[in-house]
mmCIF file of C-alpha atoms in Angstrom:
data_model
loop_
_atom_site.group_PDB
_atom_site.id
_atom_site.type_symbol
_atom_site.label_atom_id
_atom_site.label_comp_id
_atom_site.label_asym_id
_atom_site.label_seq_id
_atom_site.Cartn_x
_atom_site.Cartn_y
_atom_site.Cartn_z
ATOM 1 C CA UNK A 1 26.767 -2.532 1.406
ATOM 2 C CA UNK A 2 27.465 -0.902 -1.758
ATOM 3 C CA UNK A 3 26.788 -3.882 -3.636
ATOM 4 C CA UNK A 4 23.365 -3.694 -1.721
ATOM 5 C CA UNK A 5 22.978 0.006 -2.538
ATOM 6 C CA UNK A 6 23.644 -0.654 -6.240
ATOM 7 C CA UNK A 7 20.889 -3.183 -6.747
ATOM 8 C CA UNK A 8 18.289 -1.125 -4.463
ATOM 9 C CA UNK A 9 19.555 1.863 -6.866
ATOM 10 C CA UNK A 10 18.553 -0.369 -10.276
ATOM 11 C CA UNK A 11 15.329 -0.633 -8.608
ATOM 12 C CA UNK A 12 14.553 2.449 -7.267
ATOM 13 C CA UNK A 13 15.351 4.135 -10.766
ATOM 14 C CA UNK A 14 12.616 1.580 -11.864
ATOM 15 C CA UNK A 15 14.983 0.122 -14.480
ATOM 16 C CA UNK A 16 12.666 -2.920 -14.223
ATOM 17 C CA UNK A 17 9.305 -1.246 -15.107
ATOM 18 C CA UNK A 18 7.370 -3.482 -17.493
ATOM 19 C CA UNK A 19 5.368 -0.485 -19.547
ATOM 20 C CA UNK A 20 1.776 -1.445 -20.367
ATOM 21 C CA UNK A 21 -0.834 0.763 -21.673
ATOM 22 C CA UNK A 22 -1.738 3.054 -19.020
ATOM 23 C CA UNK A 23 1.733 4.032 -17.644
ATOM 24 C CA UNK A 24 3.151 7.005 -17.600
ATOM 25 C CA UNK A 25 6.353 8.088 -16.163
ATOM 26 C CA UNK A 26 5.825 11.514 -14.640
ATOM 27 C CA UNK A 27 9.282 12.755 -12.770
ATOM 28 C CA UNK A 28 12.769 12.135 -12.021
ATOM 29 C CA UNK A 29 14.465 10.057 -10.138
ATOM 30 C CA UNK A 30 16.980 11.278 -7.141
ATOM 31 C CA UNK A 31 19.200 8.676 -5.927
ATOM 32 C CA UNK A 32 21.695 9.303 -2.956
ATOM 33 C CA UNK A 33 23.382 7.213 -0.103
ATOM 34 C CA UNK A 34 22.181 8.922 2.890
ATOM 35 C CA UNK A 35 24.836 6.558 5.248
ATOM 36 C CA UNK A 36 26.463 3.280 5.029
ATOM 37 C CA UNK A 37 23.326 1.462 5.784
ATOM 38 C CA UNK A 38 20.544 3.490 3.698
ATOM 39 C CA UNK A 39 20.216 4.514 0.385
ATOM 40 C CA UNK A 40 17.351 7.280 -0.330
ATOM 41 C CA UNK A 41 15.539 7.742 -3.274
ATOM 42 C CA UNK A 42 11.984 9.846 -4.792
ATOM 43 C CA UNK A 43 10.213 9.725 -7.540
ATOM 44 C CA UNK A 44 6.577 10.524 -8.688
ATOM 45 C CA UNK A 45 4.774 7.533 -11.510
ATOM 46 C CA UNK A 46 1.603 6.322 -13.052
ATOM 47 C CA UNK A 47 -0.052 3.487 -13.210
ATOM 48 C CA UNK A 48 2.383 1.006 -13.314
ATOM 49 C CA UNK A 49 3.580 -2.498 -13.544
ATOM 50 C CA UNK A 50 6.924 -3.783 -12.172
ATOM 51 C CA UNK A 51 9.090 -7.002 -11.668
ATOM 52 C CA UNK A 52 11.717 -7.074 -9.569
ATOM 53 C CA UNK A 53 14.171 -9.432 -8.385
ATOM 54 C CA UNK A 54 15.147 -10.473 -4.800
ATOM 55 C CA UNK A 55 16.735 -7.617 -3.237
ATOM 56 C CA UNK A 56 19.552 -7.849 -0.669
ATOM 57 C CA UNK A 57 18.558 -4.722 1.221
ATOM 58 C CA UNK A 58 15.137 -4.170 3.011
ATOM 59 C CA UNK A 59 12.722 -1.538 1.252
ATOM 60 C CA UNK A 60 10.762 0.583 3.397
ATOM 61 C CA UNK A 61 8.098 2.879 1.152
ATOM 62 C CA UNK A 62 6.227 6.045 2.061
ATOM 63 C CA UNK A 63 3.956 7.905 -0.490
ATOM 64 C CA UNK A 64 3.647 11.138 0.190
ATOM 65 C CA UNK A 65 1.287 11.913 -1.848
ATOM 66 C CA UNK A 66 -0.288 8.574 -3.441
ATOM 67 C CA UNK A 67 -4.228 7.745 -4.604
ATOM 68 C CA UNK A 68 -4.965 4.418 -5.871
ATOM 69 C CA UNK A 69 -4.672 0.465 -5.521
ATOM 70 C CA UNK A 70 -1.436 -1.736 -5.002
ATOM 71 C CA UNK A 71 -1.383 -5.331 -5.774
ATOM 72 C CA UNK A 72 1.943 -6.465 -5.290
ATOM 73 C CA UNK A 73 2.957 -10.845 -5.031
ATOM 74 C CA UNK A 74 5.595 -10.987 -2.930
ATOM 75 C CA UNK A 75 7.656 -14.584 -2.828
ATOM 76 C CA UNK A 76 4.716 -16.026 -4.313
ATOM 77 C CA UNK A 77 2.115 -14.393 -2.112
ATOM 78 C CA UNK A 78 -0.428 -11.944 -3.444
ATOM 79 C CA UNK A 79 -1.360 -8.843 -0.984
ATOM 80 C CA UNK A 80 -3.722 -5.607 -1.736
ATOM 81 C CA UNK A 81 -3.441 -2.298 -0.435
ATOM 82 C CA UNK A 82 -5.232 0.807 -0.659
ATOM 83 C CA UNK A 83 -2.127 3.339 -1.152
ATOM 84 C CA UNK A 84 -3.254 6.808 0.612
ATOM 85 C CA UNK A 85 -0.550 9.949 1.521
ATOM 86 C CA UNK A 86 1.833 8.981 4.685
ATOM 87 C CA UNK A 87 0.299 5.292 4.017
ATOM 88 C CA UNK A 88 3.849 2.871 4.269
ATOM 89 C CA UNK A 89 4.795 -0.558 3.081
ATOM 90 C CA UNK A 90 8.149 -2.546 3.972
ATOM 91 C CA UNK A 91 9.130 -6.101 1.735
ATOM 92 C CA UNK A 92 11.835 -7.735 3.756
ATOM 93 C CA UNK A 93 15.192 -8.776 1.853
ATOM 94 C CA UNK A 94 15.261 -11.688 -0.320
ATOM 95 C CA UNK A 95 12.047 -11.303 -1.736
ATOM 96 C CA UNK A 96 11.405 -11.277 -5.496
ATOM 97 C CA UNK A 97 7.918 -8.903 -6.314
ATOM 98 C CA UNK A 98 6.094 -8.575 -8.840
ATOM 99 C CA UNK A 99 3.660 -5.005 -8.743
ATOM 100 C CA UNK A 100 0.657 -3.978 -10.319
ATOM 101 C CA UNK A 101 -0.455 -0.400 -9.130
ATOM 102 C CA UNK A 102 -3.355 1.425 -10.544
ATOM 103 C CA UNK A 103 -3.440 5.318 -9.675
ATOM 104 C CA UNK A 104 -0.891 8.000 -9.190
ATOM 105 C CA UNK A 105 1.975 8.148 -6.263
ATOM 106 C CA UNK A 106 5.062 9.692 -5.328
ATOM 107 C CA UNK A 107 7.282 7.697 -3.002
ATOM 108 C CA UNK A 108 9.968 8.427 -0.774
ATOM 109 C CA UNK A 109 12.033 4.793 -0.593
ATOM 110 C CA UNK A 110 14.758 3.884 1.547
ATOM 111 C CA UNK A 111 16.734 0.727 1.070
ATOM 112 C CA UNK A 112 18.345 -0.539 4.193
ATOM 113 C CA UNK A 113 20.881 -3.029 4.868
ATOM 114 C CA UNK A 114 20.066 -5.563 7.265
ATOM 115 C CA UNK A 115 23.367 -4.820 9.365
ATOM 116 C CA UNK A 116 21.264 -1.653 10.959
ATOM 117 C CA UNK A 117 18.892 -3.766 12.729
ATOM 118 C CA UNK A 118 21.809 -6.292 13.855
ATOM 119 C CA UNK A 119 23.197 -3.502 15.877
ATOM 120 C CA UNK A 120 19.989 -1.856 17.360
ATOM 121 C CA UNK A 121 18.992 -5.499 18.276
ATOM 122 C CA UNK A 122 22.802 -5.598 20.509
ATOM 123 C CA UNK A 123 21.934 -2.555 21.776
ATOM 124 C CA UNK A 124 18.288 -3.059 22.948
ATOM 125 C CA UNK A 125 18.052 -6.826 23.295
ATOM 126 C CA UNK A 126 14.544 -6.082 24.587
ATOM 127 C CA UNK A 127 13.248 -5.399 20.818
ATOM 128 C CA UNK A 128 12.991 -9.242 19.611
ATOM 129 C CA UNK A 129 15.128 -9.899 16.406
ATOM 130 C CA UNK A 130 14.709 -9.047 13.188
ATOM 131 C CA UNK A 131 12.644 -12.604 12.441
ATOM 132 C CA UNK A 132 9.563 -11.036 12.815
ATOM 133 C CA UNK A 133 9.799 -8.794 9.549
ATOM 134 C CA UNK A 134 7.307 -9.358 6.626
ATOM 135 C CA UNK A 135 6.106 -7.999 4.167
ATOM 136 C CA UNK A 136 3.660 -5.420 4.859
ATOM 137 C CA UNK A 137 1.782 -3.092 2.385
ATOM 138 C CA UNK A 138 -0.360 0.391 2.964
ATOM 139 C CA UNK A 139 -0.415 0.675 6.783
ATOM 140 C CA UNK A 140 -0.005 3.858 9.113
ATOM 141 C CA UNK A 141 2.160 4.395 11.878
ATOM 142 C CA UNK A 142 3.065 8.046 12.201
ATOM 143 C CA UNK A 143 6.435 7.686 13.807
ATOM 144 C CA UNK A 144 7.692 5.795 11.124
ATOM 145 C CA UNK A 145 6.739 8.545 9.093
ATOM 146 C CA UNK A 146 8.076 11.399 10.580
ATOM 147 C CA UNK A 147 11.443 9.282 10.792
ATOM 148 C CA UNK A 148 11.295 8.778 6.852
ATOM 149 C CA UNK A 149 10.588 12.197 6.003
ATOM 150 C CA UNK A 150 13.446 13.338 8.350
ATOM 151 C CA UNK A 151 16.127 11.036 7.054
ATOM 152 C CA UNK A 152 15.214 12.470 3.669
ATOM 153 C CA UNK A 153 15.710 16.078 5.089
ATOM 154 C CA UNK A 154 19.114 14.949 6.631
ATOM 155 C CA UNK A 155 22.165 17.044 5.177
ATOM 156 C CA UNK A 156 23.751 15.248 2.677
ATOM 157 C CA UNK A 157 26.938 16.539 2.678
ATOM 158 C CA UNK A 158 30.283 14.405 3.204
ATOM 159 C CA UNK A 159 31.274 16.318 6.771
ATOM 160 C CA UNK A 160 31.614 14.724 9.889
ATOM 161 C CA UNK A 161 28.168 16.011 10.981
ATOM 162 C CA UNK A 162 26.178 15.275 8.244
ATOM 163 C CA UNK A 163 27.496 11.548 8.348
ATOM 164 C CA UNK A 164 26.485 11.917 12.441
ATOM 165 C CA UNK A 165 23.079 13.007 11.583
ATOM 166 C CA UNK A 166 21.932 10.655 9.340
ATOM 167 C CA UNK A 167 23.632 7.657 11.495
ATOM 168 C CA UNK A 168 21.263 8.901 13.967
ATOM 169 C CA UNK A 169 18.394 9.123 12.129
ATOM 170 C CA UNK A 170 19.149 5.922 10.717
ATOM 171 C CA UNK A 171 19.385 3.814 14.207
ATOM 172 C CA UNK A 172 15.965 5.627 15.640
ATOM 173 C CA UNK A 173 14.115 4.337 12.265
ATOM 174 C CA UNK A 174 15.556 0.862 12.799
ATOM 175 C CA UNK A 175 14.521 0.931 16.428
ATOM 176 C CA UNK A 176 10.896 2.038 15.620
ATOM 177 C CA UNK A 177 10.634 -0.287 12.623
ATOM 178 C CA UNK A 178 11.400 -3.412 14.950
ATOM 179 C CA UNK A 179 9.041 -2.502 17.454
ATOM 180 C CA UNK A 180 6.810 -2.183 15.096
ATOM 181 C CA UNK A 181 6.675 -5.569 13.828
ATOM 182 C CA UNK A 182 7.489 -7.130 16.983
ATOM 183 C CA UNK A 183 4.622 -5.493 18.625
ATOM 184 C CA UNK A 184 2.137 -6.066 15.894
ATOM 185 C CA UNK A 185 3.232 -9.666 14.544
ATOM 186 C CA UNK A 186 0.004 -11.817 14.106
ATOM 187 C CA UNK A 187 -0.415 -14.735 16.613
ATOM 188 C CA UNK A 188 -2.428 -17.744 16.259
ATOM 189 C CA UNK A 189 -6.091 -16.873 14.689
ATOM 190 C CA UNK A 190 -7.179 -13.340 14.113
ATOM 191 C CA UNK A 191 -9.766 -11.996 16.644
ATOM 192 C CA UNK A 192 -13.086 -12.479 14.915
ATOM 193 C CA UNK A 193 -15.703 -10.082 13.454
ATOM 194 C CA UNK A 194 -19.038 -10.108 15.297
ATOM 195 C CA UNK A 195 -21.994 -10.277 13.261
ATOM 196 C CA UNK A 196 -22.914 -7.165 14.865
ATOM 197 C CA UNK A 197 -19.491 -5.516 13.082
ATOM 198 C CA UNK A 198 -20.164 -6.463 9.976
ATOM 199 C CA UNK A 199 -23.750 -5.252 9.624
ATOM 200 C CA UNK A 200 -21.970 -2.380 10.788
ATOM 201 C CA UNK A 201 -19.690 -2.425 7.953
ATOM 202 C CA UNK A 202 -22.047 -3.123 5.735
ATOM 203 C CA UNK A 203 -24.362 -0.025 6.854
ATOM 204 C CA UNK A 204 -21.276 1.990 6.455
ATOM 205 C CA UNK A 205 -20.577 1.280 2.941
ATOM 206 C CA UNK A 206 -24.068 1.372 1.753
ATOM 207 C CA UNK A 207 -24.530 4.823 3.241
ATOM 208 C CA UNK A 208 -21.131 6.294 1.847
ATOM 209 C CA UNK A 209 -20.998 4.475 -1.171
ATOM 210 C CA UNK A 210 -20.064 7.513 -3.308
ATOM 211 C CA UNK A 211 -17.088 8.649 -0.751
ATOM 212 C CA UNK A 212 -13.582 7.783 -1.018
ATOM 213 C CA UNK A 213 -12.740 5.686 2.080
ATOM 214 C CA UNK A 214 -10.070 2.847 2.292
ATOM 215 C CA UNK A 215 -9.096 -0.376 4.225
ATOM 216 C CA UNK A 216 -8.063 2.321 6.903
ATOM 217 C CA UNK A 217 -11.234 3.903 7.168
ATOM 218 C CA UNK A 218 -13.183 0.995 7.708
ATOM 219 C CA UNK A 219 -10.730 -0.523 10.577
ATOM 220 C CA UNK A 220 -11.450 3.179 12.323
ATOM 221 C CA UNK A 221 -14.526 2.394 12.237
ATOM 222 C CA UNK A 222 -14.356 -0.716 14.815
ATOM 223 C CA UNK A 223 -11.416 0.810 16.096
ATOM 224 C CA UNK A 224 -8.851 -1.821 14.721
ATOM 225 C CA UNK A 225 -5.445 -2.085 13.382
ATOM 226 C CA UNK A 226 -6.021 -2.142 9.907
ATOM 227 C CA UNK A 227 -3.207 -5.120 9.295
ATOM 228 C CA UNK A 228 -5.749 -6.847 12.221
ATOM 229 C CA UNK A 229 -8.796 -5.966 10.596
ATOM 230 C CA UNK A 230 -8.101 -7.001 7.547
ATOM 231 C CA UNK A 231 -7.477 -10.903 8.598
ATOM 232 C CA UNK A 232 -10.028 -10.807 10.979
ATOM 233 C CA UNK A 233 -12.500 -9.569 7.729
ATOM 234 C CA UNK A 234 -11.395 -12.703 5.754
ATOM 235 C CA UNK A 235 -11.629 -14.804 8.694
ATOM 236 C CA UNK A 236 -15.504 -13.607 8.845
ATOM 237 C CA UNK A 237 -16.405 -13.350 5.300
ATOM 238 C CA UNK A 238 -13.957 -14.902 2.993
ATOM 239 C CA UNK A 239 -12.981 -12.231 1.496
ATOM 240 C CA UNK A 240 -10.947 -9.461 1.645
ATOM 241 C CA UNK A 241 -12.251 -6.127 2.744
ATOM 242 C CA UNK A 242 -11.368 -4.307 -0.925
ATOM 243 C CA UNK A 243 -13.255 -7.285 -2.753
ATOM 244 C CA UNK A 244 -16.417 -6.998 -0.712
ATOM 245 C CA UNK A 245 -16.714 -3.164 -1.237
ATOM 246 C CA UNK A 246 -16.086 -3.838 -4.759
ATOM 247 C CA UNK A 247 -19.145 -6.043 -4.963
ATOM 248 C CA UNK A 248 -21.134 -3.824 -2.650
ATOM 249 C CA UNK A 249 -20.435 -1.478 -5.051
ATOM 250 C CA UNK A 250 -21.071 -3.408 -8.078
ATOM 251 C CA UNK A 251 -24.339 -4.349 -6.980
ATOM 252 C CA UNK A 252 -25.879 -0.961 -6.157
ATOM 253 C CA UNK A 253 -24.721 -0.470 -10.068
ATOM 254 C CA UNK A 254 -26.353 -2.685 -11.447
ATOM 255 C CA UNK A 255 -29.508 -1.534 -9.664
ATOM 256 C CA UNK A 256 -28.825 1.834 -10.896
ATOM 257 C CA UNK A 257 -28.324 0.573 -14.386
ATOM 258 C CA UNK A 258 -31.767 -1.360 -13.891
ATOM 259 C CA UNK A 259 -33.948 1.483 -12.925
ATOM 260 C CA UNK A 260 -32.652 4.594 -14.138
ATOM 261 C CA UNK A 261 -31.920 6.410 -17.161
ATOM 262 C CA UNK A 262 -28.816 7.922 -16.110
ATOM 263 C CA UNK A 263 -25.361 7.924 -17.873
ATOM 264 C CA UNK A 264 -22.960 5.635 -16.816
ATOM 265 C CA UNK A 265 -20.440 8.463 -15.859
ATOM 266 C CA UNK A 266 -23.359 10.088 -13.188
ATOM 267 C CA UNK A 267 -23.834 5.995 -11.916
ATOM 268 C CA UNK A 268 -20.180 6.032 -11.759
ATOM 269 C CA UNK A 269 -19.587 8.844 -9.439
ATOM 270 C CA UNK A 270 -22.778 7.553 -7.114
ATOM 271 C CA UNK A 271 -21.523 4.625 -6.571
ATOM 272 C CA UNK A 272 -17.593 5.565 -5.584
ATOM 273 C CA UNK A 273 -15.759 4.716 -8.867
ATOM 274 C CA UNK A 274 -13.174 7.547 -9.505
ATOM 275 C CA UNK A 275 -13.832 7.841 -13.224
ATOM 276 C CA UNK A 276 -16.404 5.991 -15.637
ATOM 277 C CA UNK A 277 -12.991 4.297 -17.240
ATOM 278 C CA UNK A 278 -12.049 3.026 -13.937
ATOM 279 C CA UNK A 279 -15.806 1.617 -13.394
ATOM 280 C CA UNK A 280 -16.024 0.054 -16.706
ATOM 281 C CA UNK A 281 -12.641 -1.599 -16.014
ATOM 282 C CA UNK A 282 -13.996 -2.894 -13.399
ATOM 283 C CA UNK A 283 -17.077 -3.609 -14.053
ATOM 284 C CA UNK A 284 -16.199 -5.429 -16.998
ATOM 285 C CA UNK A 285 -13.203 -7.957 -15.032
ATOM 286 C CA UNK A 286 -15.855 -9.089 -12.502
ATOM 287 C CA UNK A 287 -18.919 -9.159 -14.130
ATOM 288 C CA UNK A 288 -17.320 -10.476 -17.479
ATOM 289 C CA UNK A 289 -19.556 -8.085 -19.719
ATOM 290 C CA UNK A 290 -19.332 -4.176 -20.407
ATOM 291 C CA UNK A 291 -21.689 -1.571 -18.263
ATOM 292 C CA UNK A 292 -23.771 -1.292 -21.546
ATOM 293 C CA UNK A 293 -24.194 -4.517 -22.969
ATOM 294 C CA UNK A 294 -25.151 -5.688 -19.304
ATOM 295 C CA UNK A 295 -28.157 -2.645 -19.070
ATOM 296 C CA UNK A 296 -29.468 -3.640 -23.017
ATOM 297 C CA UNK A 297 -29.447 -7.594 -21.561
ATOM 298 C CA UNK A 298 -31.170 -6.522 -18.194
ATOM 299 C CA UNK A 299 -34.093 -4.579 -20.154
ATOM 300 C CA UNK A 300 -34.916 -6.525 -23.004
#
């Protein structure tokens, strides 16, 4: 386990961030072994991109106070999240990532050895095995949460009852997190969208174009898991749900762009872009021209 600890350590103190132009590092790091099977750590960044190698513990993230957009490839598979506060993520051991987060975060991480859910699975047989984890990014489940933000509470102190304490902890968090993805491991086909849902969607979006709503948001709205939703949206459209409310959102731009005089900071703002930087960025990697030059071509 220490061995474990160590490498979860080099990556929690972010040894292997690749800086790039928009990064910015912007507090400490605070590393501690919380009990033999989790290591704790917290720290606040930037925009970031990192690369980091397979990992022999399991990491379990919770921002606790995070705005922006995750894109992480994990083994060779590329996810997106929408990173909120108290949204989580877990990547299963063994799995080399590679990040690329745009916003701001600060993350409470725990790296835990595989041996905790080995015992809890003894114990409750009832709970499946630990073959059902994978790697899951920006969901909500608010007991996990509360069981993260307590096991960074726990007394850290090297006394019989601080070492009791965090056991505990420790063994309730492994519990929840196996129910978790026994529970909510996808089978077979996703259910699909009704035509009826996404005009629904679609409605939604349109209307609150210039408010900051997530993958979360819009699963609420049909009242679906957002993990769920999101397969079920690709199913139905194919593509994801952050793509399409990109393009939604592109499109009412352009229209702006088209028929008004207004700056491109006021268009960004009306149609949901956080910052006119942010929207040219944007703008510019899917459309493959700048806000500008695209208004000059559409009027001349």
């Amino acid at each position: 386990m220490k061995q474990a600890l160590r490498a979860t350590e080099r990556m929690l103190q972010g040894e292997d961030l690749l800086d790039y132009a928009e990064n910015h590092h912007e507090g400490g790091h605070v590393i501690r072994p919380d009990s033999d099977d989790i290591a704790c750590a917290h720290f606040t960044l930037g925009s970031h991109r990192s690369q980091i190698d397979a990992a022999t513990v399991h990491a379990l993230i919770l921002s606790t106070a995070a705005k922006g957009r995750l894109q992480p490839e994990v083994a060779g598979q590329t996810h997106e999240a929408d990173i909120r506060s108290g949204t989580l993520s877990f990547v299963p051991a063994g799995n080399a990532q590679n990040y690329d987060y745009t916003g701001t975060l600060t993350n409470t991480v725990l790296g835990i050895d595989y041996a905790l859910f080995s015992r809890v699975v003894e114990i409750y047989p009832c709970l499946g095995t630990t073959g059902a984890f994978e790697p899951r990014f920006g969901w909500i489940r608010p007991a996990v949460q509360a069981l993260v933000e307590e096991q960074h509470r726990v007394p850290h102190r090297d006394t019989t009852g601080s070492r009791v304490l965090a056991e505990a902890v420790a063994l309730r968090l492994a519990y929840e997190l196996l129910s978790v993805f026994n529970a909510q491991k996808p089978a077979g086909a996703p259910l699909p969208l009704s035509q009826a849902e996404i005009t629904r969607l679609t409605d939604f979006i349109d209307a609150e174009m210039e408010q900051d709503f997530d993958l979360t948001d819009l699963a609420r709205l049909l009242d679906r898991d957002p993990f769920g939703f999101s397969r079920s949206f690709k199913a139905a459209t194919g593509e994801s749900p952050h793509h399409y409310v990109i393009q939604r959102r592109i499109a009412r731009f352009k229209h702006l762009l088209r028929t008004t005089a207004d700056s491109l900071a006021d268009i960004s703002y009306a149609t949901g872009f956080a910052s006119q930087p942010h929207m040219t960025a944007t703008f510019t990697k899917h459309v493959g021209t700048s806000p500008g030059k695209w208004r000059k071509a559409a009027r001349t």
